[in-house]
PDB file of C-alpha atoms in Angstrom:
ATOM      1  CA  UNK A  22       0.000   0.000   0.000  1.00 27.00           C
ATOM      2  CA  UNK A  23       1.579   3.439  -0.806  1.00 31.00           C
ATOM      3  CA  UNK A  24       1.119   6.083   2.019  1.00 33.00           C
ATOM      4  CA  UNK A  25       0.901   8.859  -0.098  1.00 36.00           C
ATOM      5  CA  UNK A  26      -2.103   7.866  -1.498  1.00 41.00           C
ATOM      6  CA  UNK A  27      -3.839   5.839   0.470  1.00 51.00           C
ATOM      7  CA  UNK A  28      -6.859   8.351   2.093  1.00 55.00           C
ATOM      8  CA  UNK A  29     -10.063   6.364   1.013  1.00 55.00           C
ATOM      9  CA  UNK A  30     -12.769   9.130  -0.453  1.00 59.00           C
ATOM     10  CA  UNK A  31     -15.799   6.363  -0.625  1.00 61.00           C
ATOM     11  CA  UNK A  32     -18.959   6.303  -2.288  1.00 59.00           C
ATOM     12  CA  UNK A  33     -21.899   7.589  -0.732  1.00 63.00           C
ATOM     13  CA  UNK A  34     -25.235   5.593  -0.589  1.00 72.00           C
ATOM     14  CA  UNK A  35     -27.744   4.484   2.202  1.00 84.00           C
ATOM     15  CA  UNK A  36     -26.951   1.281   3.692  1.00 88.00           C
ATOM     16  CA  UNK A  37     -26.773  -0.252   7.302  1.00 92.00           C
ATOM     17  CA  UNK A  38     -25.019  -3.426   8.649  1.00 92.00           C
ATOM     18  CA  UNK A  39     -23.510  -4.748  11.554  1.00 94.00           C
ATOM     19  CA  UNK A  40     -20.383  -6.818  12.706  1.00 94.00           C
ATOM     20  CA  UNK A  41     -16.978  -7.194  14.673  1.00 95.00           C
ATOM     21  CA  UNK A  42     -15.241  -3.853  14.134  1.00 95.00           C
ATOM     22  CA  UNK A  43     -12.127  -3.871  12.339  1.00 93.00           C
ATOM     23  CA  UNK A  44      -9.440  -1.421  12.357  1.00 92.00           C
ATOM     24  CA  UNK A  45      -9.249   0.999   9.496  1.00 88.00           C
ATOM     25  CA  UNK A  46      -5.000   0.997   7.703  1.00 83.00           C
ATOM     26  CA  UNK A  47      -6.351   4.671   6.475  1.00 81.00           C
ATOM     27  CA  UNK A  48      -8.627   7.624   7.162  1.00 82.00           C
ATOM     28  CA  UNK A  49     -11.328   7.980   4.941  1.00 83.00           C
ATOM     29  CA  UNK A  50     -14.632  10.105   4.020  1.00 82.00           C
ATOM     30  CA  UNK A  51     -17.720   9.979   2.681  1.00 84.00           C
ATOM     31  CA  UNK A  52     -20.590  12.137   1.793  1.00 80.00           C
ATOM     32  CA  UNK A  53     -23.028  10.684   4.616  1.00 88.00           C
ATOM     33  CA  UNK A  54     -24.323  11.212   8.255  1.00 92.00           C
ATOM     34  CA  UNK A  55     -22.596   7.948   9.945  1.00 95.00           C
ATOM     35  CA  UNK A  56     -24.438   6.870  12.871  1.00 95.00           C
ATOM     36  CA  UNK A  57     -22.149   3.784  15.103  1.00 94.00           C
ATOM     37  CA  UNK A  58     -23.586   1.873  17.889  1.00 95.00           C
ATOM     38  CA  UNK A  59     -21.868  -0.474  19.846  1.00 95.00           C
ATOM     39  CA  UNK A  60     -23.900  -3.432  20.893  1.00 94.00           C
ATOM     40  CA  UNK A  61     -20.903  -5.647  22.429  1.00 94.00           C
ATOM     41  CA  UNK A  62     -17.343  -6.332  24.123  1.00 95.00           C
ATOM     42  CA  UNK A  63     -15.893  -2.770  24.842  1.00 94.00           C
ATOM     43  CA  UNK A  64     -15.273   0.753  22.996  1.00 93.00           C
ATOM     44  CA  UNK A  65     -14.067   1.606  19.931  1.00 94.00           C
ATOM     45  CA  UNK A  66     -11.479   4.613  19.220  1.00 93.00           C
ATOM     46  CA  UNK A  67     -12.131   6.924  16.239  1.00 92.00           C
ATOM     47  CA  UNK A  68      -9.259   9.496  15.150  1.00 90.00           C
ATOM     48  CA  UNK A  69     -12.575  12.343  13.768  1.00 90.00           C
ATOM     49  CA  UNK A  70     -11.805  16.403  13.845  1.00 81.00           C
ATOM     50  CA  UNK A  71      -8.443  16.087  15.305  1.00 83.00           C
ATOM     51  CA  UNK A  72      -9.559  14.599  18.278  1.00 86.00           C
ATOM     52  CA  UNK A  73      -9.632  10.724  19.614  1.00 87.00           C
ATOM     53  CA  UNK A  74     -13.110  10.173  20.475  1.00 89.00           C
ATOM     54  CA  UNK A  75     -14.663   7.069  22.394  1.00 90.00           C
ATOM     55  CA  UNK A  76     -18.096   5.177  21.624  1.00 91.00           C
ATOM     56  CA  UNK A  77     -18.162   3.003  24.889  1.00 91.00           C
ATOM     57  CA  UNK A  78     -20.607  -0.134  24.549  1.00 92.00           C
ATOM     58  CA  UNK A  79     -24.335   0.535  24.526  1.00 91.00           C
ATOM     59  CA  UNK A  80     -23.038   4.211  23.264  1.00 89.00           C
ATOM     60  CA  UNK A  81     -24.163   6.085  20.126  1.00 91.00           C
ATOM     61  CA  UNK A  82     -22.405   8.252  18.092  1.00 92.00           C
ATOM     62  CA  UNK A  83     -23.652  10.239  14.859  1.00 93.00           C
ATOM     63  CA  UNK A  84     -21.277  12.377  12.979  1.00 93.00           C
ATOM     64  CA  UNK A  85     -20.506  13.942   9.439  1.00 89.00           C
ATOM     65  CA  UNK A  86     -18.775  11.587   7.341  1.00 89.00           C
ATOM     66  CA  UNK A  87     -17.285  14.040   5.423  1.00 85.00           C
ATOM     67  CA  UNK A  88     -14.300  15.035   7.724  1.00 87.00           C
ATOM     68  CA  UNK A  89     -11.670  12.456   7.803  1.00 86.00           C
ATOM     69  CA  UNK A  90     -12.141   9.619  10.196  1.00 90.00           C
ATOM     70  CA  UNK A  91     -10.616   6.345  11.439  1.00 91.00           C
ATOM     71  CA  UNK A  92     -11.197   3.591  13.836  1.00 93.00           C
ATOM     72  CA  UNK A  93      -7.555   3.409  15.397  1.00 91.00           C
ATOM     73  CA  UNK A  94      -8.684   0.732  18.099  1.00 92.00           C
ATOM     74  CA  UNK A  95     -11.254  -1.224  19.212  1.00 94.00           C
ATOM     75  CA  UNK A  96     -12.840  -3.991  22.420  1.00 95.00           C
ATOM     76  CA  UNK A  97     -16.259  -4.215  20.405  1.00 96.00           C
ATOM     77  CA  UNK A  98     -17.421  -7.243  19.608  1.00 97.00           C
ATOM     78  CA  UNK A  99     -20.358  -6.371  17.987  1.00 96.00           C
ATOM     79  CA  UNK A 100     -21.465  -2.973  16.347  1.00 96.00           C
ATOM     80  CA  UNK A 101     -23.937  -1.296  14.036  1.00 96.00           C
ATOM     81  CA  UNK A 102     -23.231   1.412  11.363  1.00 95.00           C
ATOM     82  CA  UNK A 103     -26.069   3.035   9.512  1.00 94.00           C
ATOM     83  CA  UNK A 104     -24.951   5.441   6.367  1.00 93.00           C
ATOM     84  CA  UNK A 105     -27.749   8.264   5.606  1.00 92.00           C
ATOM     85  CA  UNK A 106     -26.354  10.137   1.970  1.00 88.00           C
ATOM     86  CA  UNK A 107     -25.748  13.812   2.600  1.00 83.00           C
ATOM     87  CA  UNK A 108     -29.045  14.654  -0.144  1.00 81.00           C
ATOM     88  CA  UNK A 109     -31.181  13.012   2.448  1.00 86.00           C
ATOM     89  CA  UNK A 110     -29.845  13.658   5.773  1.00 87.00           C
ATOM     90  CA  UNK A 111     -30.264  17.756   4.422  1.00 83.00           C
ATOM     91  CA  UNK A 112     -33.828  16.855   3.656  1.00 86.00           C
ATOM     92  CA  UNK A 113     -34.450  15.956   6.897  1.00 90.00           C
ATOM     93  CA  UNK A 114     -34.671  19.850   7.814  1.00 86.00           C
ATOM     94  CA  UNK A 115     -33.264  19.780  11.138  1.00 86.00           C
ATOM     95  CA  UNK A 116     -33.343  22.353  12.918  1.00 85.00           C
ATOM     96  CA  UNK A 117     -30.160  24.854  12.705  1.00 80.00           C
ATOM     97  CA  UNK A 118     -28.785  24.396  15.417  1.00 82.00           C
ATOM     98  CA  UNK A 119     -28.050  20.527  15.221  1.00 84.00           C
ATOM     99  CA  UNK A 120     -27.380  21.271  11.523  1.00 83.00           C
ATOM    100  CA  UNK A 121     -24.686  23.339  11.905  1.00 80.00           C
ATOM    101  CA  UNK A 122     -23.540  21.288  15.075  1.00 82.00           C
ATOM    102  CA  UNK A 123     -22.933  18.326  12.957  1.00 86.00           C
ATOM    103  CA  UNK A 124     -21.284  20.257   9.879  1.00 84.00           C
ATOM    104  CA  UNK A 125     -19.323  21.521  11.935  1.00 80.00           C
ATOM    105  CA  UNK A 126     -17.450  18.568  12.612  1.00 83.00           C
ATOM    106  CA  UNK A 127     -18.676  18.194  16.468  1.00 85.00           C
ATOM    107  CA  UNK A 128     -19.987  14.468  16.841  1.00 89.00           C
ATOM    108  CA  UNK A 129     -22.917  13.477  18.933  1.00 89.00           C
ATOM    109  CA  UNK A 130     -22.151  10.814  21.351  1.00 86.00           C
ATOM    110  CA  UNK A 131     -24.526   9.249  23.659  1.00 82.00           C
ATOM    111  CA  UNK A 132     -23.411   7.389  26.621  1.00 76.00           C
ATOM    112  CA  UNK A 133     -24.605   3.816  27.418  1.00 76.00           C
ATOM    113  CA  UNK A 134     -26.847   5.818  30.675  1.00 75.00           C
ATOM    114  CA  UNK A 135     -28.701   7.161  27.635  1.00 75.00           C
ATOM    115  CA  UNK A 136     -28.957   4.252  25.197  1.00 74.00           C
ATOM    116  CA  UNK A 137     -32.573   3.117  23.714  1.00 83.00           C
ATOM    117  CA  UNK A 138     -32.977  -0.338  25.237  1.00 85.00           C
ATOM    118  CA  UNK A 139     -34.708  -0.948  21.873  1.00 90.00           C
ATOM    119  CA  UNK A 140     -31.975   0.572  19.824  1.00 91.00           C
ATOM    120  CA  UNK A 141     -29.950  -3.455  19.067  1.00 92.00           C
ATOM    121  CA  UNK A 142     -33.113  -4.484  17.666  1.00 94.00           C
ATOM    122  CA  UNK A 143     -33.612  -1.150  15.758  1.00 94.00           C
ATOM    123  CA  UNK A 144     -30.578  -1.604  14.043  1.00 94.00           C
ATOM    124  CA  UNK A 145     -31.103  -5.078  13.364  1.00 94.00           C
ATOM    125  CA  UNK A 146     -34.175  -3.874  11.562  1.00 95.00           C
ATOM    126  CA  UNK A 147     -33.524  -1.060   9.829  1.00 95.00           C
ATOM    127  CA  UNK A 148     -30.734  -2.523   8.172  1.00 94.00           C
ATOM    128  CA  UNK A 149     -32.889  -5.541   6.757  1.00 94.00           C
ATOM    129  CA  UNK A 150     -34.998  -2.728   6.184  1.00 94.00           C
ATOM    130  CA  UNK A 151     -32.304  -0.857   4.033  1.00 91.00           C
ATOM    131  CA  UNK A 152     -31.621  -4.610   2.169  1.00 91.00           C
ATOM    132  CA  UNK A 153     -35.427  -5.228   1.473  1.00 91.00           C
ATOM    133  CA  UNK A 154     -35.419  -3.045  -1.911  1.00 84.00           C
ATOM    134  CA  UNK A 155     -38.448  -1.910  -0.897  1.00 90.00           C
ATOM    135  CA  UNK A 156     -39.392   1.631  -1.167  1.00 91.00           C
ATOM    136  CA  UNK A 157     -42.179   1.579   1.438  1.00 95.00           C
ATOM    137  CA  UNK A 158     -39.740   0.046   4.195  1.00 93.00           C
ATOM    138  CA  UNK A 159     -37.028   2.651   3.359  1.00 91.00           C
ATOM    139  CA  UNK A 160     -39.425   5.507   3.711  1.00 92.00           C
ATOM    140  CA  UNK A 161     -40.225   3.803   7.227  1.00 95.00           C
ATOM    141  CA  UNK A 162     -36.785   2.898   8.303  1.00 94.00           C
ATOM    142  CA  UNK A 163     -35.365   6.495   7.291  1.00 93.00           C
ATOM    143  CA  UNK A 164     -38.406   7.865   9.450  1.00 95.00           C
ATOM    144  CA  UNK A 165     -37.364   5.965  12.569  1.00 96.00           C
ATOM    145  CA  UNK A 166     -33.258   6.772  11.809  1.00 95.00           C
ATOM    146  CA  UNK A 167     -34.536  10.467  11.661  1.00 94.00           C
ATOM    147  CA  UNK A 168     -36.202  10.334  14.951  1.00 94.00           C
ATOM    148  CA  UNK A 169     -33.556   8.765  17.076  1.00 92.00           C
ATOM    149  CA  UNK A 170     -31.151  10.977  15.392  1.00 92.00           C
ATOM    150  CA  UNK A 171     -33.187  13.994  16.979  1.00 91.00           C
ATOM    151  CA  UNK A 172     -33.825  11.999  20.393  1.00 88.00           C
ATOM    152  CA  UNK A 173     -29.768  11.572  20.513  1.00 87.00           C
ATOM    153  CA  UNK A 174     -29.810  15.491  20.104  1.00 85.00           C
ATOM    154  CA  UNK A 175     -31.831  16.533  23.046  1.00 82.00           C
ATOM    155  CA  UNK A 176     -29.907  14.015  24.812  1.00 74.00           C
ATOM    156  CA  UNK A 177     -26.440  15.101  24.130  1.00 65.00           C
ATOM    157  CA  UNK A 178     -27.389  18.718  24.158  1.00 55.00           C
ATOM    158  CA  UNK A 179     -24.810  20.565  26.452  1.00 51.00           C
ATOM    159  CA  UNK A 180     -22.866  17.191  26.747  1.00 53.00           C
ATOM    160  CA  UNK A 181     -19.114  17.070  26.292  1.00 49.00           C
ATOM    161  CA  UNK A 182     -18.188  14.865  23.558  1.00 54.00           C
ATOM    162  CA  UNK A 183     -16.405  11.718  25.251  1.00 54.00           C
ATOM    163  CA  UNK A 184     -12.615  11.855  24.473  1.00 55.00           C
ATOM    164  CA  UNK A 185     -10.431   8.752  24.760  1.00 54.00           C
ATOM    165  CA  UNK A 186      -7.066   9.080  26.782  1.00 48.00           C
ATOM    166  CA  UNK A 187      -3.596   6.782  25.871  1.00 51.00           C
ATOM    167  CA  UNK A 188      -2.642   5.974  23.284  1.00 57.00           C
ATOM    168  CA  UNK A 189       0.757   5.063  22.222  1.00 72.00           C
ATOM    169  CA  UNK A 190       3.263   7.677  21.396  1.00 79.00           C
ATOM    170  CA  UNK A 191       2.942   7.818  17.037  1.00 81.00           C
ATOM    171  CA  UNK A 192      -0.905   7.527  17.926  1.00 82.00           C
ATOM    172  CA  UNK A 193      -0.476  10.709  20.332  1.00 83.00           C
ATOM    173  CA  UNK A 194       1.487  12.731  17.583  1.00 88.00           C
ATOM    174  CA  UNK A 195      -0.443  12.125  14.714  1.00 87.00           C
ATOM    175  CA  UNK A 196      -3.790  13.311  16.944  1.00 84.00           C
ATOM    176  CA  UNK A 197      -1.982  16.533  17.950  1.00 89.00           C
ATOM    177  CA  UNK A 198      -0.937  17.617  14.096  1.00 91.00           C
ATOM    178  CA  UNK A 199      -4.901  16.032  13.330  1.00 88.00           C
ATOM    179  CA  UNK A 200      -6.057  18.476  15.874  1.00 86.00           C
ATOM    180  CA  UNK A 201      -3.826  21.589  14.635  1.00 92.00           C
ATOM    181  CA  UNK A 202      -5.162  20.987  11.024  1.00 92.00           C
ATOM    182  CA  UNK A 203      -8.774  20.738  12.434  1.00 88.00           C
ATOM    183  CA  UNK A 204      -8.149  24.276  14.383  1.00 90.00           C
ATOM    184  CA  UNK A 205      -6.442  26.085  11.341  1.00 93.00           C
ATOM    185  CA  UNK A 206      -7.214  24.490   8.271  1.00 93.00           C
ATOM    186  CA  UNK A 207      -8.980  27.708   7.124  1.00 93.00           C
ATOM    187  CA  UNK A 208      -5.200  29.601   7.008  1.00 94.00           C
ATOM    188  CA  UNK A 209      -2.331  28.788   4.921  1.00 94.00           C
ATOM    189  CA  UNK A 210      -0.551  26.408   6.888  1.00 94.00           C
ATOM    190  CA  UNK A 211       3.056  24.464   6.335  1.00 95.00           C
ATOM    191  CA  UNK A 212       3.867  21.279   7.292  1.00 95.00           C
ATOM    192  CA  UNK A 213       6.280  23.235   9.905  1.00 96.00           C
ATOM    193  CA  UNK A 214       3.636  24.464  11.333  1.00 96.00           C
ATOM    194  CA  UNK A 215       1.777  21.335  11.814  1.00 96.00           C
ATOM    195  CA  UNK A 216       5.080  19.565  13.011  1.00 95.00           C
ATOM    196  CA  UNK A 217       5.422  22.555  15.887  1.00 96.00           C
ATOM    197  CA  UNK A 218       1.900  21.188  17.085  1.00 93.00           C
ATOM    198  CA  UNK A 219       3.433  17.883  18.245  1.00 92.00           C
ATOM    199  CA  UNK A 220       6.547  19.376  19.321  1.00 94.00           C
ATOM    200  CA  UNK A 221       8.710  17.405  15.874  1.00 94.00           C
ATOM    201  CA  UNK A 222      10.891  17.799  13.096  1.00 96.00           C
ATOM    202  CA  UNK A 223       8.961  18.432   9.563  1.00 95.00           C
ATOM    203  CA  UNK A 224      10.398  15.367   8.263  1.00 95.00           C
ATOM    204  CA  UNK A 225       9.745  13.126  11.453  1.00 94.00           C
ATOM    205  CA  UNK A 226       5.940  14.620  11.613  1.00 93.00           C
ATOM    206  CA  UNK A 227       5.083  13.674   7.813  1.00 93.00           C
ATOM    207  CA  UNK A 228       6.707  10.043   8.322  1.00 92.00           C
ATOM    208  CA  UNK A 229       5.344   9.617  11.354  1.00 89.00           C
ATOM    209  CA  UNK A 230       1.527  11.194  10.261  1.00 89.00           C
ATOM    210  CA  UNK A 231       1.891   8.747   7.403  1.00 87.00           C
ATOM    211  CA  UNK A 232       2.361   6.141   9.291  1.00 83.00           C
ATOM    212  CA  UNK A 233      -0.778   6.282  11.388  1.00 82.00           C
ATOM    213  CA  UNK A 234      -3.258   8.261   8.860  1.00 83.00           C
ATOM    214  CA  UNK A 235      -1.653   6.432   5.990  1.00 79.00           C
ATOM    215  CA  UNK A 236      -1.842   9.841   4.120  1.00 84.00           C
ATOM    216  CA  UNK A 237       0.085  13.166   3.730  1.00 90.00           C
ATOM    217  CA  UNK A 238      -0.567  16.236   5.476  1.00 93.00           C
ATOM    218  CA  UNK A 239      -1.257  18.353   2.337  1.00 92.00           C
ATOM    219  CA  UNK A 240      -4.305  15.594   1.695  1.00 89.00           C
ATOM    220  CA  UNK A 241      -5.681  15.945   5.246  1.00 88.00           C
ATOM    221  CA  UNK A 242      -5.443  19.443   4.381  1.00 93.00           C
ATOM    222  CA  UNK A 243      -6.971  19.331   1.554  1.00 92.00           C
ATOM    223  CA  UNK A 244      -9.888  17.190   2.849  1.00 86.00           C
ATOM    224  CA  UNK A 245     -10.552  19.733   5.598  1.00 89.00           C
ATOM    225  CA  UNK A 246     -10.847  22.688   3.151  1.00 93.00           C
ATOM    226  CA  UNK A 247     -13.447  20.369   1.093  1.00 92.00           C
ATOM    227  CA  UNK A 248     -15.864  19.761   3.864  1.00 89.00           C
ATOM    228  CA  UNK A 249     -15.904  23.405   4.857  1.00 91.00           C
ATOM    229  CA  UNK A 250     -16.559  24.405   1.162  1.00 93.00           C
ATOM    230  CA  UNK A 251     -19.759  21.919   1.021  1.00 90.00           C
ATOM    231  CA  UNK A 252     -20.835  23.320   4.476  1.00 89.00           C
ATOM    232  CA  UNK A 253     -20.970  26.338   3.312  1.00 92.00           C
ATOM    233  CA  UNK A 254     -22.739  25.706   0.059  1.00 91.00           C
ATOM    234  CA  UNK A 255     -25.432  23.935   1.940  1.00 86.00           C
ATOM    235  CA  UNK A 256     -25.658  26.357   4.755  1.00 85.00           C
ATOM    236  CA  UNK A 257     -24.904  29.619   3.208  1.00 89.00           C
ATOM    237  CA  UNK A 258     -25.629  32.521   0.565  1.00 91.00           C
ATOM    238  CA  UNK A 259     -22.076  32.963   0.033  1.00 94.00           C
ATOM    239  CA  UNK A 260     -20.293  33.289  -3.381  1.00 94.00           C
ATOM    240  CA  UNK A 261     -18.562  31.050  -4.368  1.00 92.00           C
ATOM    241  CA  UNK A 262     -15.219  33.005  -4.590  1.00 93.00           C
ATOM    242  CA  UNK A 263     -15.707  33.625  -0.893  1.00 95.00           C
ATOM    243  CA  UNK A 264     -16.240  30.201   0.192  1.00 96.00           C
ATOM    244  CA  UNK A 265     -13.025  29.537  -1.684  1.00 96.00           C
ATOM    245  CA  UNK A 266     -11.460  32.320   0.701  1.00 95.00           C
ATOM    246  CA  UNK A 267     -13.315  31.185   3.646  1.00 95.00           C
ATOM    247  CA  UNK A 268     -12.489  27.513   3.486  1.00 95.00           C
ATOM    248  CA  UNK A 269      -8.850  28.432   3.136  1.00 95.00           C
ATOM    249  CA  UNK A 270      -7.990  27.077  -0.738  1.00 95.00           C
ATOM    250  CA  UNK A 271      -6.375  30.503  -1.120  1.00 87.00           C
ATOM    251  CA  UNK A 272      -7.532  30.971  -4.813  1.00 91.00           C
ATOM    252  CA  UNK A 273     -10.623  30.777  -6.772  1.00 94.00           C
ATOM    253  CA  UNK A 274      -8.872  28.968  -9.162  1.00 94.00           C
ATOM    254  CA  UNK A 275      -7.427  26.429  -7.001  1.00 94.00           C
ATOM    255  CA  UNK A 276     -10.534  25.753  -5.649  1.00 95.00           C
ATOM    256  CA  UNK A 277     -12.800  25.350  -8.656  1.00 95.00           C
ATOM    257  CA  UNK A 278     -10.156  22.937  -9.724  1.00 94.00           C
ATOM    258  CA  UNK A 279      -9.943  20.712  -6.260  1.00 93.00           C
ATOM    259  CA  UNK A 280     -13.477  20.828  -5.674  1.00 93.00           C
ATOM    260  CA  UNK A 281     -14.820  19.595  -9.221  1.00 93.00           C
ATOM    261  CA  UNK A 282     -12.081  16.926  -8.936  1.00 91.00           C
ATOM    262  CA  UNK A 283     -13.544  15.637  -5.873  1.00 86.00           C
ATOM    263  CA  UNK A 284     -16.955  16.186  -5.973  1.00 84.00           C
ATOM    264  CA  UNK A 285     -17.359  15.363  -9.614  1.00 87.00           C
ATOM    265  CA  UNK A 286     -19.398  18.741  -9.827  1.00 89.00           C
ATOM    266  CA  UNK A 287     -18.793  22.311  -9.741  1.00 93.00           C
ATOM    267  CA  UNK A 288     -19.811  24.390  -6.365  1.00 93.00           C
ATOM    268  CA  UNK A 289     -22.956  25.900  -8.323  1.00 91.00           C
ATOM    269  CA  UNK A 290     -24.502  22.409  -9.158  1.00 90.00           C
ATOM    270  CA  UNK A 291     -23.429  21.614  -5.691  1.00 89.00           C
ATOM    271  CA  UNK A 292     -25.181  23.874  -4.052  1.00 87.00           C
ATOM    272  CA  UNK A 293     -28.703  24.048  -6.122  1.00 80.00           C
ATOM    273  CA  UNK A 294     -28.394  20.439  -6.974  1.00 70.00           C
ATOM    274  CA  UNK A 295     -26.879  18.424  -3.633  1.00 53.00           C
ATOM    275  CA  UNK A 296     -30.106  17.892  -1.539  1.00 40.00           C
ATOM    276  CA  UNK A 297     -32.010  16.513  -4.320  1.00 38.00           C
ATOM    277  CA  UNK A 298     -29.408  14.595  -6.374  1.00 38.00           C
ATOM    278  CA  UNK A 299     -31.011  10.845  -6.664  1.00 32.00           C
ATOM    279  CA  UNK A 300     -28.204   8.842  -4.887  1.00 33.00           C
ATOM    280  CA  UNK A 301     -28.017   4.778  -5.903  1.00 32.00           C
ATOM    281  CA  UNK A 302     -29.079   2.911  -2.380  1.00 32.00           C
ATOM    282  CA  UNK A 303     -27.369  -0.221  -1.370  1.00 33.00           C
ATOM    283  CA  UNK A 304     -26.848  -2.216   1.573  1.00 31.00           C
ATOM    284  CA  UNK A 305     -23.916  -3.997   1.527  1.00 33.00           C
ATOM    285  CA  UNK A 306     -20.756  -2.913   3.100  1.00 35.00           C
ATOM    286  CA  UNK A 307     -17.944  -1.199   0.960  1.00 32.00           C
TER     287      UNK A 307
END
């Protein structure tokens, strides 16, 4: 596998299945709300907006697929993942305030004192549901997903999000250069500066980021500045030559060009076009 290239940017459809977690050799993204629950054994570790976050057992945790993510460890046994494309989640019309919480890259994450006793069986179901092919039980299981997705809300509201603590010393690194980039993607950054965050060399901090993100720091980069630019198509009135600016790509130009490479679109059709594009469903795992 080559480092330098090895960020996954997946597909984005609605599907839902469960399993024994397994640890993820990259970060990756995806155009969907991700909603995790861990049924059995112990916690699992994700490496999401700089920060290592913790989904204890019988905990729920709903975030934006979009910024880079990883599961760097795991005790689970058992856990459920649910993937709601970004077209649909939007059309959900949540209120603001949890919109903008989620785009924002903060994660909701319920404790196991506020788990649904019905919620192993929910996810059992909705993601036969999500495998039926039927229209009528997809309308009915993306109903139900919507509501516990807004029962998680007023649960977590004021909640801090559940860090995890240790981790071995590459592991600690990588999350404090992870972190800087989260904090000040929006500026033009160097990988000195992102090296000073974790107190290394420039040379040592790319090896060593590499070898637990399995990408370069110009690609985390890079992915940052993306999700910003599609929250603020979706949640703003703002040009697009001062999203460019305001999600840190430094040129119009340079944006134009990174964002129609990734997105397959240009910001305009993004923006008019991204909560009703008609997005493939599947069920299966990628």
């Amino acid at each position: 596998m080559d480092p330098q290239g090895a960020l996954v940017d997946e597909p984005s459809y609605l599907r839902g299945w469960s399993g024994r977690p397994t640890l993820m050799e990259a970060a990756h993204r995806h155009d969907d709300l991700e909603i995790n629950f861990v049924s059995g054994g112990g916690s699992m570790l994700y490496l999401y907006g700089g920060e290592l976050l913790e989904v204890a057992v019988g905990g729920l945790a709903v975030f934006w697929a979009a910024i880079p993510h990883q599961l760097v460890a795991s005790r689970a046994t058992r856990a459920h993942w649910l993937h709601v494309p970004f077209d649909r989640f939007l059309a959900w019309g949540l209120p603001q305030p949890l919109l903008a919480r989620v785009l924002s890259g903060v994660p909701m994450i319920a404790p196991a004192a506020r788990a649904d006793a019905s919620d192993p069986a929910k996810f059992t179901q909705w993601a036969a549901d999500l495998a039926a092919g039927d229209d009528e039980l997809h309308r009915i299981a993306m109903l139900e997903v919507q509501a516990r997705v807004r029962r998680l809300a007023l649960a977590a509201d004021g909640d801090p999000v559940r860090r995890g603590v240790g981790a071995e010393p590459a592991l600690r690194q990588a999350v404090s250069m992870a972190r800087y980039i989260a904090h000040h993607f929006r500026e033009p950054i160097t990988v000195s500066d992102v090296a000073a965050a974790a107190n290394v060399h420039p040379a040592y901090a790319m090896a060593q980021f590499r070898k637990v993100v399995r990408t370069t720091i110009g690609e985390y980069v890079k992915l940052y500045r993306l999700a910003e630019a599609r929250r603020l198509l979706v949640t703003t009135d703002l040009p697009a030559t001062q999203v460019a600016v305001a999600a840190g790509f430094g040129s119009v130009s340079r944006f134009y060009r990174v964002f129609t490479d990734a997105c397959g679109t240009t910001p305009a059709r993004f923006r008019h076009g991204g909560a009703a594009a008609t997005v493939p469903t599947r069920s299966e795992p990628p």
